Structures are given as structure tokens and as C-alpha cells.
GROMACS .gro file of C-alpha atoms in nm:
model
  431
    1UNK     CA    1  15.764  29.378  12.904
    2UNK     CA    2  15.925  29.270  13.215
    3UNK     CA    3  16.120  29.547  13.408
    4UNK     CA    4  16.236  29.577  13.776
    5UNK     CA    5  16.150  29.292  13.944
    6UNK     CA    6  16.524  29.098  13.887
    7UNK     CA    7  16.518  29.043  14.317
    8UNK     CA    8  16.182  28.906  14.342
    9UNK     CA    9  16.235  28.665  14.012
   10UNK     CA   10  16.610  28.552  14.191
   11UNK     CA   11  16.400  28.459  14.509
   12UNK     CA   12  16.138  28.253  14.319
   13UNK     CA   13  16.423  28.058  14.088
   14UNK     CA   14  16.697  28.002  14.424
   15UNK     CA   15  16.373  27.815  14.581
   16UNK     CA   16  16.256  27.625  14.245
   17UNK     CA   17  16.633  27.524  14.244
   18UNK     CA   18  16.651  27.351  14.568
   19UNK     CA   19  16.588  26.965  14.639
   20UNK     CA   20  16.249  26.899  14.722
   21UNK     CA   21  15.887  27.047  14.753
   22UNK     CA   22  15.841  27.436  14.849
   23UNK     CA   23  15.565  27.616  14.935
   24UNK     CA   24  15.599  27.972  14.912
   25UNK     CA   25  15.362  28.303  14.956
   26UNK     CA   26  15.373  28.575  14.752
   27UNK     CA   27  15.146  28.836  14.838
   28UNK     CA   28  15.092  29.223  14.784
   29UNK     CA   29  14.832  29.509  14.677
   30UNK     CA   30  14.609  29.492  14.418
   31UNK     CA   31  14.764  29.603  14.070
   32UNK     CA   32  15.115  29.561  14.214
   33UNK     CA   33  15.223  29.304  13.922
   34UNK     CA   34  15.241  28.937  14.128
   35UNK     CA   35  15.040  28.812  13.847
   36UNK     CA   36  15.281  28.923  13.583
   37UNK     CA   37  15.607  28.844  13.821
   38UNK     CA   38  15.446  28.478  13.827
   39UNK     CA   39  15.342  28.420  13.502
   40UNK     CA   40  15.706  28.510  13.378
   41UNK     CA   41  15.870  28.290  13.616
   42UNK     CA   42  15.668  28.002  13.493
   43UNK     CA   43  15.674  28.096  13.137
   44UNK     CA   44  15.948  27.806  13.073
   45UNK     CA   45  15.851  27.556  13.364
   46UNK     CA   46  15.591  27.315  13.410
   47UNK     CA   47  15.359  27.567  13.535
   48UNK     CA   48  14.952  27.555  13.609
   49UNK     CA   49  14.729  27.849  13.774
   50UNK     CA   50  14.406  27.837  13.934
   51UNK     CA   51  14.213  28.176  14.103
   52UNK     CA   52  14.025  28.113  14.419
   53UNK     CA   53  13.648  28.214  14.448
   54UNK     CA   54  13.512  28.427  14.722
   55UNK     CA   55  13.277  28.160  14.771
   56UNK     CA   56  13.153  27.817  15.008
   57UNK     CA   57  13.438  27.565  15.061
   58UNK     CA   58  13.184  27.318  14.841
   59UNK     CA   59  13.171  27.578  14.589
   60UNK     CA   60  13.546  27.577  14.544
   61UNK     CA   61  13.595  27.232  14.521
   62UNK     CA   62  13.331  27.285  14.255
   63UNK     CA   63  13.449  27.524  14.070
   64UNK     CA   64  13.870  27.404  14.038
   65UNK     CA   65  13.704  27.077  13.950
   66UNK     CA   66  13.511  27.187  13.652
   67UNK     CA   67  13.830  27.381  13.578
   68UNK     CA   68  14.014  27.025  13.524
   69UNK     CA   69  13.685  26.849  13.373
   70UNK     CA   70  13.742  27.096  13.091
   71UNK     CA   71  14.113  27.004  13.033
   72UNK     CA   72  13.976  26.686  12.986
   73UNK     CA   73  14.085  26.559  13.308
   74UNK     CA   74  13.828  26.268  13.499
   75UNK     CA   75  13.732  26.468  13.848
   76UNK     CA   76  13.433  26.439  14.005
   77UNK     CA   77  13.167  26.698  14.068
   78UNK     CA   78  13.239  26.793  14.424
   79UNK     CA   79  13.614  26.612  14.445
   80UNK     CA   80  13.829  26.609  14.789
   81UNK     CA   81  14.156  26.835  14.752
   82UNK     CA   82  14.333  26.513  14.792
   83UNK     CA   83  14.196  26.405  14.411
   84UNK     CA   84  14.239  26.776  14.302
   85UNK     CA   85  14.616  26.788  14.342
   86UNK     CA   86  14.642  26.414  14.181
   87UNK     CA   87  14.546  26.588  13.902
   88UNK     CA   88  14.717  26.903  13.900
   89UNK     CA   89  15.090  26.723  13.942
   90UNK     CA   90  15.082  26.479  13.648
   91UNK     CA   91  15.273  26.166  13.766
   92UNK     CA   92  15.493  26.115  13.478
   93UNK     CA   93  15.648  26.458  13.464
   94UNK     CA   94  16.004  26.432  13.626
   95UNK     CA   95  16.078  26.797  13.630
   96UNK     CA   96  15.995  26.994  13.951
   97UNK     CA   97  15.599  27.083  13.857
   98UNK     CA   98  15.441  27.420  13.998
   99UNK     CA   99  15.135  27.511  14.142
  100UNK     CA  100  15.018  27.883  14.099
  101UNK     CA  101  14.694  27.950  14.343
  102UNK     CA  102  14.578  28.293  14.312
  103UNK     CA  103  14.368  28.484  14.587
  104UNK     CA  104  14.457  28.171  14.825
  105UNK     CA  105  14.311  28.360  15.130
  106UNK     CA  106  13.938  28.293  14.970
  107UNK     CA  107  14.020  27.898  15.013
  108UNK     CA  108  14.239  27.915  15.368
  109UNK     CA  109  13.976  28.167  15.500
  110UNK     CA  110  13.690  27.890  15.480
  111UNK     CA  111  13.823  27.540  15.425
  112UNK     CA  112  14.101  27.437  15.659
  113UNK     CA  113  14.118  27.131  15.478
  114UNK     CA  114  14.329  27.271  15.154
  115UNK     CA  115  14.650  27.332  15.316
  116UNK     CA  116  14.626  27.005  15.532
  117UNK     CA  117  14.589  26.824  15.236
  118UNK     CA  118  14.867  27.028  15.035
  119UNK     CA  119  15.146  26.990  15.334
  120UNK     CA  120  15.023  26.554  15.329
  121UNK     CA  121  15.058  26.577  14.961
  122UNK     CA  122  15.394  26.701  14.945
  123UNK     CA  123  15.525  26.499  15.228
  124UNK     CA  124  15.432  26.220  15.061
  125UNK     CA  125  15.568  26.306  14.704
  126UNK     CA  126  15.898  26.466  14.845
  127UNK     CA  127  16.163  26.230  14.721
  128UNK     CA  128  15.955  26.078  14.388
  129UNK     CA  129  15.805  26.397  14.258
  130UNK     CA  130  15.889  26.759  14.373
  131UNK     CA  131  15.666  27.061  14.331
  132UNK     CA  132  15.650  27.380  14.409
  133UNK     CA  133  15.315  27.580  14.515
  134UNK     CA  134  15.275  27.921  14.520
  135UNK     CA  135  14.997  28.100  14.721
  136UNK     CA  136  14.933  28.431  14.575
  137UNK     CA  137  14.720  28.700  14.717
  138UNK     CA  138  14.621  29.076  14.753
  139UNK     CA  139  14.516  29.068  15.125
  140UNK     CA  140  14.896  29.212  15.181
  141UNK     CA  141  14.713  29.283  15.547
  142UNK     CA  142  14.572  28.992  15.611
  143UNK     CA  143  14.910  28.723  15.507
  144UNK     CA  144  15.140  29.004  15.744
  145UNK     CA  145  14.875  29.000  16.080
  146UNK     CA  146  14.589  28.740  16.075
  147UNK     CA  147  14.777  28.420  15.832
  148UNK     CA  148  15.002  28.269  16.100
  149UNK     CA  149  14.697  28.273  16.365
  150UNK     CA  150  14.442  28.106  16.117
  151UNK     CA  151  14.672  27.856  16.002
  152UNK     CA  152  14.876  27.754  16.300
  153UNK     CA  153  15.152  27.486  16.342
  154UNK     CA  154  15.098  27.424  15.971
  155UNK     CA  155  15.338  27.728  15.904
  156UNK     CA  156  15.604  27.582  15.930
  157UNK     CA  157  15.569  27.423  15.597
  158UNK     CA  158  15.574  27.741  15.410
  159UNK     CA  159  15.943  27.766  15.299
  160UNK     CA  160  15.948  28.127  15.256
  161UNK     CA  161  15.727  28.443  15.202
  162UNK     CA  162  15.823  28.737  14.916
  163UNK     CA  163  15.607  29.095  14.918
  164UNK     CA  164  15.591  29.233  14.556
  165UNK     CA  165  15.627  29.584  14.675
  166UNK     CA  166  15.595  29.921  14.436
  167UNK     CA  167  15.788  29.994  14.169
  168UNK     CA  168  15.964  30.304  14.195
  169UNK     CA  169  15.940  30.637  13.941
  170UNK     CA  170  16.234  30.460  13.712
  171UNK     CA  171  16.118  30.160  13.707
  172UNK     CA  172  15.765  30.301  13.576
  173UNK     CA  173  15.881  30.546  13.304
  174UNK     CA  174  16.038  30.213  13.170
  175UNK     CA  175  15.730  30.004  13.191
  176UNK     CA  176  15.518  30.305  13.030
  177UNK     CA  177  15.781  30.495  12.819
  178UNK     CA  178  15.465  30.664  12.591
  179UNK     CA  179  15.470  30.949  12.860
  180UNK     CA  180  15.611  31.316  12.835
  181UNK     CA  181  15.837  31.316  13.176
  182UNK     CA  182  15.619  31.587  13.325
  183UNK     CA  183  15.279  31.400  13.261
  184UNK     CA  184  15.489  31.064  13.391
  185UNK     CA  185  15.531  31.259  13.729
  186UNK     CA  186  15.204  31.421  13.789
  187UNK     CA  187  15.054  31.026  13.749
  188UNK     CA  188  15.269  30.905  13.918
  189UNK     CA  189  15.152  31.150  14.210
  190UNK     CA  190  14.838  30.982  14.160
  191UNK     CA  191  14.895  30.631  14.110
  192UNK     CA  192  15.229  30.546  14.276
  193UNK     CA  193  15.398  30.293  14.163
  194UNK     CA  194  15.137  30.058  14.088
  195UNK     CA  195  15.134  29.898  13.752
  196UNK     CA  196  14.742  29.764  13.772
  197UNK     CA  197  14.640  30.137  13.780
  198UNK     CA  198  14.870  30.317  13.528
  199UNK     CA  199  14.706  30.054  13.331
  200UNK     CA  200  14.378  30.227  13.285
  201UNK     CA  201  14.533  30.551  13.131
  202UNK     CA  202  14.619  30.578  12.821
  203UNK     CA  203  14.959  30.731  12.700
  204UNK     CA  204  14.805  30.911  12.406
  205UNK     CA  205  14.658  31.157  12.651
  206UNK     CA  206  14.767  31.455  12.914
  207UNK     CA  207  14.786  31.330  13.290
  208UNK     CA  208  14.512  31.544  13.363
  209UNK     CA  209  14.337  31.443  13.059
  210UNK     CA  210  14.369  31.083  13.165
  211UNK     CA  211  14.241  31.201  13.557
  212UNK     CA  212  13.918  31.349  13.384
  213UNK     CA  213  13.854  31.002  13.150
  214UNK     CA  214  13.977  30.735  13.401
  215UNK     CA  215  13.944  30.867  13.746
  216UNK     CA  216  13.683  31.113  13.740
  217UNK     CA  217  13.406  30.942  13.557
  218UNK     CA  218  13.133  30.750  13.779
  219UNK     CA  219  13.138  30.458  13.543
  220UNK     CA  220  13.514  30.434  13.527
  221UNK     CA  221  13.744  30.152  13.702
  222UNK     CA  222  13.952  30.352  13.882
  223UNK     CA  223  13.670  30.593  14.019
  224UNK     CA  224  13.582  30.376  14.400
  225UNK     CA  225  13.944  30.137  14.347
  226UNK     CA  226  14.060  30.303  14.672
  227UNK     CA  227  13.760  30.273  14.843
  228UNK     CA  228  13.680  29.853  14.718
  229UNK     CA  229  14.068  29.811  14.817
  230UNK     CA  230  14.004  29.940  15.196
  231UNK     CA  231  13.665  29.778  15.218
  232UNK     CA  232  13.857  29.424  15.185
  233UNK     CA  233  14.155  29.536  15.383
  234UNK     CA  234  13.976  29.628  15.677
  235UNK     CA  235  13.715  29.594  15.894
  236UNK     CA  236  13.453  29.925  15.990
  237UNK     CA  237  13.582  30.101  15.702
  238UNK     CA  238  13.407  30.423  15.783
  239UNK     CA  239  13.657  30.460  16.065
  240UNK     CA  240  13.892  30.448  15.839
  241UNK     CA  241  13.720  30.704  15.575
  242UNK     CA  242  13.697  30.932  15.817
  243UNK     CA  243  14.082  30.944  15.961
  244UNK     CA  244  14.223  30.966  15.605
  245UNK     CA  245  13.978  31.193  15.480
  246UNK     CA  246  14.164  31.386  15.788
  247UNK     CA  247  14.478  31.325  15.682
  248UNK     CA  248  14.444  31.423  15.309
  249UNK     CA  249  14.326  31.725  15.473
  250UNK     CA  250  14.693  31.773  15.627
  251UNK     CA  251  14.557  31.624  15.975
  252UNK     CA  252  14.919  31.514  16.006
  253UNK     CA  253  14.988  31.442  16.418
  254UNK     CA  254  14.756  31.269  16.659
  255UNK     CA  255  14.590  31.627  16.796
  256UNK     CA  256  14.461  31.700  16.483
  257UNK     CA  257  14.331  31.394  16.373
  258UNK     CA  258  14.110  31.372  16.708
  259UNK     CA  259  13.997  31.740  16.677
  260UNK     CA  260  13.908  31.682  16.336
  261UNK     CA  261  13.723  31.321  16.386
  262UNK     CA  262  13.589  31.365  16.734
  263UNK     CA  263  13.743  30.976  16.787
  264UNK     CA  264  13.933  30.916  17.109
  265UNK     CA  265  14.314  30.952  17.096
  266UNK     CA  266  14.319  30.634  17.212
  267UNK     CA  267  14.168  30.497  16.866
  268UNK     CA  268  14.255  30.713  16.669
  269UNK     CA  269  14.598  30.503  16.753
  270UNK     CA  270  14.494  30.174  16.690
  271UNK     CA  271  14.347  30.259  16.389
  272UNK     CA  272  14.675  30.438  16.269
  273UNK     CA  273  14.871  30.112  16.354
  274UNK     CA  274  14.656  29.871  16.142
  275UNK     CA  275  14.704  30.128  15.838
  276UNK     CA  276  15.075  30.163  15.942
  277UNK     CA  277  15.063  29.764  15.941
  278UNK     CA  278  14.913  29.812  15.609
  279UNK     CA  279  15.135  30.065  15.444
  280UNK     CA  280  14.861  30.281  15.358
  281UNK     CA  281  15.020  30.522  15.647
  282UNK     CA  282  15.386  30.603  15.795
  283UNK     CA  283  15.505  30.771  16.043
  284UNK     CA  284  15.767  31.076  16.003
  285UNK     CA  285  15.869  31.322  16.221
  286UNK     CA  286  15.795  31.455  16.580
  287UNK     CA  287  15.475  31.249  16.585
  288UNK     CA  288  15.333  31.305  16.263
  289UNK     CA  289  15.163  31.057  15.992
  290UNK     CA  290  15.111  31.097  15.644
  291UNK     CA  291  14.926  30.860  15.387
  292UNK     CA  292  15.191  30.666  15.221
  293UNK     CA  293  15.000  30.520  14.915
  294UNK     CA  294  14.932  30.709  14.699
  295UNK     CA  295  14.663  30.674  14.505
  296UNK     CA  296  14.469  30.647  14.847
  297UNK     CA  297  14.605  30.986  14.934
  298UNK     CA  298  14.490  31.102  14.568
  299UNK     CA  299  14.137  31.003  14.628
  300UNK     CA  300  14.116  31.146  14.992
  301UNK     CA  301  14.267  31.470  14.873
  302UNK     CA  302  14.023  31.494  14.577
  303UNK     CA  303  13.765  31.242  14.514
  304UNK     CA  304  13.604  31.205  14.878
  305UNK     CA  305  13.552  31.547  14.968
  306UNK     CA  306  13.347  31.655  14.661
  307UNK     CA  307  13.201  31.345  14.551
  308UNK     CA  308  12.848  31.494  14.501
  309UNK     CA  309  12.961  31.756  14.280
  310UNK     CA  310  12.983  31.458  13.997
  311UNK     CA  311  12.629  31.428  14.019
  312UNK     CA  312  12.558  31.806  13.910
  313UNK     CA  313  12.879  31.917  13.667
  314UNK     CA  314  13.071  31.717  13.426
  315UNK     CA  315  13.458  31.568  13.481
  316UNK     CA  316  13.615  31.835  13.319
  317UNK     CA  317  13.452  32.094  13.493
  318UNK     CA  318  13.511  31.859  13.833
  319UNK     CA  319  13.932  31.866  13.769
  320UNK     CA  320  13.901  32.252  13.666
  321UNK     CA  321  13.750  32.329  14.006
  322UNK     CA  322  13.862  32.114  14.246
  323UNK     CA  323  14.237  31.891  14.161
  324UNK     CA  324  14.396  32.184  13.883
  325UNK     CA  325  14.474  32.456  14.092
  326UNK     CA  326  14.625  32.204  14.384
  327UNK     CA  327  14.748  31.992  14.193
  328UNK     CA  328  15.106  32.116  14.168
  329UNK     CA  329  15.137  32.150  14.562
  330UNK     CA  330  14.970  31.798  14.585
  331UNK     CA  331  15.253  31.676  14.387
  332UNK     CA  332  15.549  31.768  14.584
  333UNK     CA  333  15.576  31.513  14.820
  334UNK     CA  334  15.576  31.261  14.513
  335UNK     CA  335  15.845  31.469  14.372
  336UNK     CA  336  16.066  31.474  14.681
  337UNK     CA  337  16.016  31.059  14.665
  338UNK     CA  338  16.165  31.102  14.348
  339UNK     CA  339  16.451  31.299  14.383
  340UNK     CA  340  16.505  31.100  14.708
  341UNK     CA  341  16.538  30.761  14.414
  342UNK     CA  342  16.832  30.970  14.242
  343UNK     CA  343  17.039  31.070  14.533
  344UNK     CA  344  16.953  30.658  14.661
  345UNK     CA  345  17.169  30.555  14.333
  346UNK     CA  346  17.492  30.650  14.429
  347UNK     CA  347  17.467  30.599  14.784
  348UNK     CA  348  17.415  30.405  15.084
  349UNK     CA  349  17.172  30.582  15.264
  350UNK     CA  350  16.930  30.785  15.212
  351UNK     CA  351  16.668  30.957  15.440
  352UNK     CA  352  16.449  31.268  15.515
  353UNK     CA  353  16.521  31.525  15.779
  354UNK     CA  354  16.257  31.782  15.898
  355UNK     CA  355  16.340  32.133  16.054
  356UNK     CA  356  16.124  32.302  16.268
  357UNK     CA  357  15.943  32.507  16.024
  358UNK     CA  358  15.836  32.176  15.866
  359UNK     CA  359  16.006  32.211  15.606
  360UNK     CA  360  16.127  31.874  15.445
  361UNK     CA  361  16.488  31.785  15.304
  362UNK     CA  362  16.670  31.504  15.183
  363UNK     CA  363  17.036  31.353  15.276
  364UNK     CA  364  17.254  31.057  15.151
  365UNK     CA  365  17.555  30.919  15.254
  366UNK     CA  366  17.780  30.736  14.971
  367UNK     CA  367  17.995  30.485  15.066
  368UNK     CA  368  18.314  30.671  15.075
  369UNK     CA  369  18.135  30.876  15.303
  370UNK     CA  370  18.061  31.196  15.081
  371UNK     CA  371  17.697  31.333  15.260
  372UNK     CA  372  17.473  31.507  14.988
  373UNK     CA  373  17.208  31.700  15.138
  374UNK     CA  374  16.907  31.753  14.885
  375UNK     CA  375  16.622  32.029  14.846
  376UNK     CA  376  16.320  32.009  14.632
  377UNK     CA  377  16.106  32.212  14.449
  378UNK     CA  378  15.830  32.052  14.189
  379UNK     CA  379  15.696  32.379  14.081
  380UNK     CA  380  15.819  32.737  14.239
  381UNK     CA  381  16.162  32.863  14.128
  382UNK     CA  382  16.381  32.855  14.442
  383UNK     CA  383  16.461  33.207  14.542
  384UNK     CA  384  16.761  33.335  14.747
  385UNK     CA  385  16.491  33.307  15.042
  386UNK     CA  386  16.474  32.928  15.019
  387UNK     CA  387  16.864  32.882  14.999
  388UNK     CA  388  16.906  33.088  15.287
  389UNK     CA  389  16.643  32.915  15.471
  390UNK     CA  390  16.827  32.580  15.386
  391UNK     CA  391  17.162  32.692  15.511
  392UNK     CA  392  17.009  32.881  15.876
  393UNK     CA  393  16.826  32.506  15.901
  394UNK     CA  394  17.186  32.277  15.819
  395UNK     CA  395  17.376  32.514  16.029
  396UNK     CA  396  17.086  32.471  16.341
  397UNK     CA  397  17.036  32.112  16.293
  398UNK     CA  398  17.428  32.089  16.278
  399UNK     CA  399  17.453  31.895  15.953
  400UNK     CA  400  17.714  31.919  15.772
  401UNK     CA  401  17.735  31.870  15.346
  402UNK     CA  402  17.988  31.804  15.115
  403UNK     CA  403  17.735  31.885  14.850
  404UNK     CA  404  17.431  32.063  14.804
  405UNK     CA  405  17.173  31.987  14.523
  406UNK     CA  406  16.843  32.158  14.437
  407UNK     CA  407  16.625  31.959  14.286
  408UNK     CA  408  16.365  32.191  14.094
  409UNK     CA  409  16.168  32.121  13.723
  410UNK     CA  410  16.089  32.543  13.745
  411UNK     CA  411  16.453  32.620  13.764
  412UNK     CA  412  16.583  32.937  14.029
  413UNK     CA  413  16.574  33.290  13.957
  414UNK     CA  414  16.896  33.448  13.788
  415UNK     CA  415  16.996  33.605  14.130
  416UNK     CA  416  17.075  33.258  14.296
  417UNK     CA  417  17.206  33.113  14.000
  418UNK     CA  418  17.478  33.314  13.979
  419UNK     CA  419  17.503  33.221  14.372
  420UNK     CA  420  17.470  32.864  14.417
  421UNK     CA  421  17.782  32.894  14.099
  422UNK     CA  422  18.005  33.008  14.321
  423UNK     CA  423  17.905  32.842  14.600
  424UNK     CA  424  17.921  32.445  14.407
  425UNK     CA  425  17.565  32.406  14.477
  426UNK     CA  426  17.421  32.216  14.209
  427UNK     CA  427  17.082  32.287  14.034
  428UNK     CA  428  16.929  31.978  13.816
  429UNK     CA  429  16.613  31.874  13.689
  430UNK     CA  430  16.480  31.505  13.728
  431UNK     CA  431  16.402  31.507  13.335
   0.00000   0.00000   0.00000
């Protein structure tokens, strides 16, 4: 099934459509779907795909050679890249060809030769024979702060660049509609938005059933994802462990983080930047950082800190003691990103503003101008207490509503129903 990605699919068809020979990068995490996005796009084109190794540049030109030797193709053992693409492009196709190359950094990273030979190649076959080559990778950090350095003046033949970012909670429950809408957003607390990961569950079961059999489990995929994914992102991972084991331990500004670690403020900084750079990590308010991804956050919140404890009890007995009881707390910033999707649909923007207290609240603006300002509440009822709250904190921040909503899935106790009735506050549920 192919859902949500209508921009990303426009971008890749407006370049095939132009004159000429394109090369384009397409790059983003892991799991994200560029695979899928790609092999759609091709589905009715003259399309081919080859995966780079992690491996020599010899090795390489090895292995996409025997690749073509079994299509039946006449390459030599160790051919040049110059012989490789001669075989890729067949010379009596007239319709623009393309040229999928997956994991690209493995070949750029060792072999400077490749895209030499690719930007000669398509000078020279411009006007006869036009093509279009797509490099494809997961080293998201790597294409947005080391690709232009390693490859030079030779960027300016790449044509254009498109991130396959997250899908969003919608987007999701349409690409996995087996899921109860409560189970749909306690994964997606978990996994975010990333298709390669809700892969590995299994709609037939509970969210937290699927945490204990997919997540939990030593021998399962999912169990060190996280950790494999930062390993490859970034260099001296254990600096890296060690500030968002902080941060899933609501180490949220720069003080706490460098009482926690014992690292210098100083680096602390740096380090924050490259996961900033990375997306792992944003920014919010007043100096304060929070993990963005989320499965990362999952597995800092509840994998890393108890890790050991799989060696002595079982899964089950693993969720029951340390991710059940937190669980619903750990979900409310998920469910705030969600609510913050719904108010985005009928308006023009849409943002979070923090009071004092810390607490978090959302506002929109439609395009007529109508500002909605939004308060959410996965799991507690909301009490007269929290309304109150939100009013003293609109009135001090001097923001102003034409509508209130409260988003809650556990409802509000009879008291401020009857309230928020007369006051045209509305109460709704995401499901």
C-alpha cells in the first residue's frame, strides 16, 4: 500500500520529466520508507537497483559486476565504473532510463572514482540518451554535514536533494489499519512514525504485547536498532549514550545534563548540535532539549537503564516492572504531537507554547485568523484545577483564544463538563 508520500513522489516525477540527465539524492533514517517511495516511482519506468557494500572499492566493483554477470550481461571480474554504467543504461532504450543506488555513501565514502565517472557518463550521453540516477541512503547525518566536503566541486551536478522524513500518526493508522486506536497510539509513542519498525509488530497483538515479543526479547530485531542506528550515525557513541540516557531521564536544559554526565558544558554543546543536526534532539523552550525521535527516546527511557535485568527475569516480567506503570506519562508528549496534527489541518500555523510551570500547550492560527489554543491530556481526566490553570497561564502570557479545545482520551470529570458547556470550550477525543 502506498500512503502519504504524494510530495516526495511529485518531486521525483517533476525531475524525471525534465530534458536531460538528473542526479538526485534521496536520503533519510533507517525504516523511513525511501526504499518503498523508490520502488513505486519506478514501478512503470525503465528502472534498475543496485545496494552498495560496506566493503573495499575493489570489492564493489566486484560485487555490482557479478550482479550484471548474472543477468547475463558480459562484465568483467573487477570492471571500471566506466564499463559498469555501459551496462546498466542499455543503448537502445529511448525512454529516460533510471539508476537506483542504494546505501551510495558505502561507494562515495571509499572510491572517489564512482561519481567522477557517473557526472563523465552523463555529460556525455546528455542529448542521445537521458537518465536519471538516484543515490539513496540512511546516513541522513552524513548527506546533511560531511557529503558536500567529501565530494567537492562535483556537487554541482546533483540536480536536487529530497529527505523522506516521518510519517505522521494519520498517515500510520492508514498504513497499519489492523490496530485498536489506543494500541495505534501507545506504538506510536514507541516507534514514531517510522514504517521499518512498526513492521516488526504484529497487529494481531496488544501494543504492550507486541513491546514484550519485539522489543524486549534479546534475540529480537528491534531490541539494539537504536543503539546500531547511533553507532553508524556518529562517532564516540558512548558520549552520546551517556547524554541521552540523561535526557530520557528528563535532563532537559544544559545544567542538568552536565551535573548528570560530569562532561563540560562546553561539550555537552557540541554534542547536542550534531544530534540537533541529526534530528535525534530539538530544542524547545527557555534552553531546554528533548529527544525528538522517538523510538531513541523509547529505548533511553526503558531499555538502557535496566538492560541487565533481561539477563535474570523474563520480558513479561521486564514490561510489568519497569515500562507499564510509566508508560502512560511516557506517552504524553506523543499524544500532544498528535493532537498538535489535528489542530495543523485546518490551519496555518501551528506551534507549542510553554508557561512557567512547564506546563506545555498548543496554538494554531487558521487562515481567516481564528487562534485555537489546545490542551492535552493522554490519560488523567482534566479537573476544574487544570482549566483554571490554563486560563491564569493565557491570561499571564497574554494570549488571547477564540477557541479552546481539550484534547483528552480519559474524558473530564462531570463538574467541568458542565463548565467548559457554558463556557464553548470543546472536549474531544483523537479516536
Amino acid at each position: 500500500m502506498f500512503i502519504g508520500r504524494e510530495a516526495e513522489l511529485k518531486f521525483l516525477n517533476n525531475y524525471y520529466a525534465k530534458e536531460g540527465s538528473q542526479i538526485l539524492v534521496v536520503y533519510g533514517q533507517r525504516g523511513v520508507g525511501k526504499s518503498a517511495l523508490l520502488q513505486y516511482f519506478g514501478k512503470d519506468k525503465k528502472c534498475s537497483f543496485y545496494t552498495a557494500r560496506a566493503c573495499s572499492a575493489r570489492e564493489q566493483l566486484y560485487q555490482w559486476g557479478s550482479e550484471l554477470r548474472e543477468q547475463g550481461r558480459d562484465v568483467a571480474r573487477f570492471p571500471a565504473y566506466g564499463e559498469l554504467f555501459e551496462h546498466v543504461f542499455e543503448q537502445e532504450q529511448t525512454e529516460k532510463q533510471i539508476l537506483v543506488v542504494e546505501e551510495f555513501h558505502h561507494i562515495i565514502k571509499s572510491d572517489e572514482a564512482f561519481l567522477t565517472e557517473l557526472i563523465r557518463m552523463l555529460e556525455f550521453r546528455r542529448l542521445a540518451r537521458p537518465v536519471m540516477v538516484i543515490l539513496c541512503t540512511s546516513a541522513s547525518g552524513w548527506v546533511e554535514n560531511s557529503m558536500l566536503t567529501k565530494i567537492g566541486n562535483r556537487a554541482t551536478a546533483i540536480s536536487g536533494l529530497l529527505k523522506v522524513r516521518e510519517f505522521k500518526f494519520e498517515e500510520m493508522c492508514r498504513l497499519f489499519p489492523g490496530y485498536k486506536m489506543e494500541d495505534a497510539v501507545r506504538i506510536y509513542a514507541a516507534l514514531g512514525g517510522v514504517p521499518g519498525l512498526w513492521s516488526s509488530f504484529d497487529d494481531k497483538l496488544s501494543a504492550k504485547d507486541n513491546m514484550i515479543q519485539n522489543i524486549l526479547r534479546k534475540d529480537c530485531r528491534l531490541y539494539e536498532e537504536m543503539a546500531v542506528y547511533i553507532a553508524e550515525e556518529l562517532r564516540e557513541p558512548a558520549v552520546y549514550y551517556t547524554i541521552l540516557s540523561a535526557m530520557a531521564r528528563d535532563c532537559s536544559k544544559l545544567n542538568d545534563i552536565y551535573r548528570h554526565t560530569g562532561f563540560s558544558r562546553a561539550k555537552i554543546s557540541v554534542y547536542l548540535k550534531n544530534l540537533m543536526e541529526l534530528e535525534l534532539v530539538e530544542k524547545m523552550f527557555s534552553g531546554t532539549y528533548r529527544i525528538a525521535n522517538s523510538y531513541v527516546r523509547f529505548y533511553f527511557r526503558f531499555l538502557f537503564p535496566h538492560k541487565s535485568m533481561l539477563n535474570s527475569i523474563t520480558p513479561q516480567e521486564y514490561y510489568d516492572k519497569y515500562v507499564d506503570k510509566q508508560y502512560a506519562d511516557y506517552v504524553e508528549e506523543s499524544y500532544r504531537q498528535i493532537c498538535r496534527e489535528i489542530l495543523a489541518r485546518e490551519a496555518v500555523i501551528t506551534e507549542e507554547w510553554c508557561w512557567k510551570s512547564g506546563n506545555v500547550y498548543l496554538m494554531s492560527k487558521s487562515q481567516e485568523g481564528l487562534v485555537t489554543v489546545g490542551a492535552c491530556s493522554y490519560a488523567k481526566e482534566f479537573t476544574s484545577e487544570d482549566y483554571d490553570w490554563l486560563l491564569f497561564c493565557m491570561k499571564n502570557a497574554k494570549v488571547r483564544a477564540d477557541r479552546i479545545v481539550l484534547f483528552g482520551e480519559a474524558g473530564c470529570v462531570d463538574s467541568l463538563s458542565r463548565r467548559i458547556q457554558q463556557d464553548g470550550t470543546i472536549l474531544r477525543s483523537i479516536q
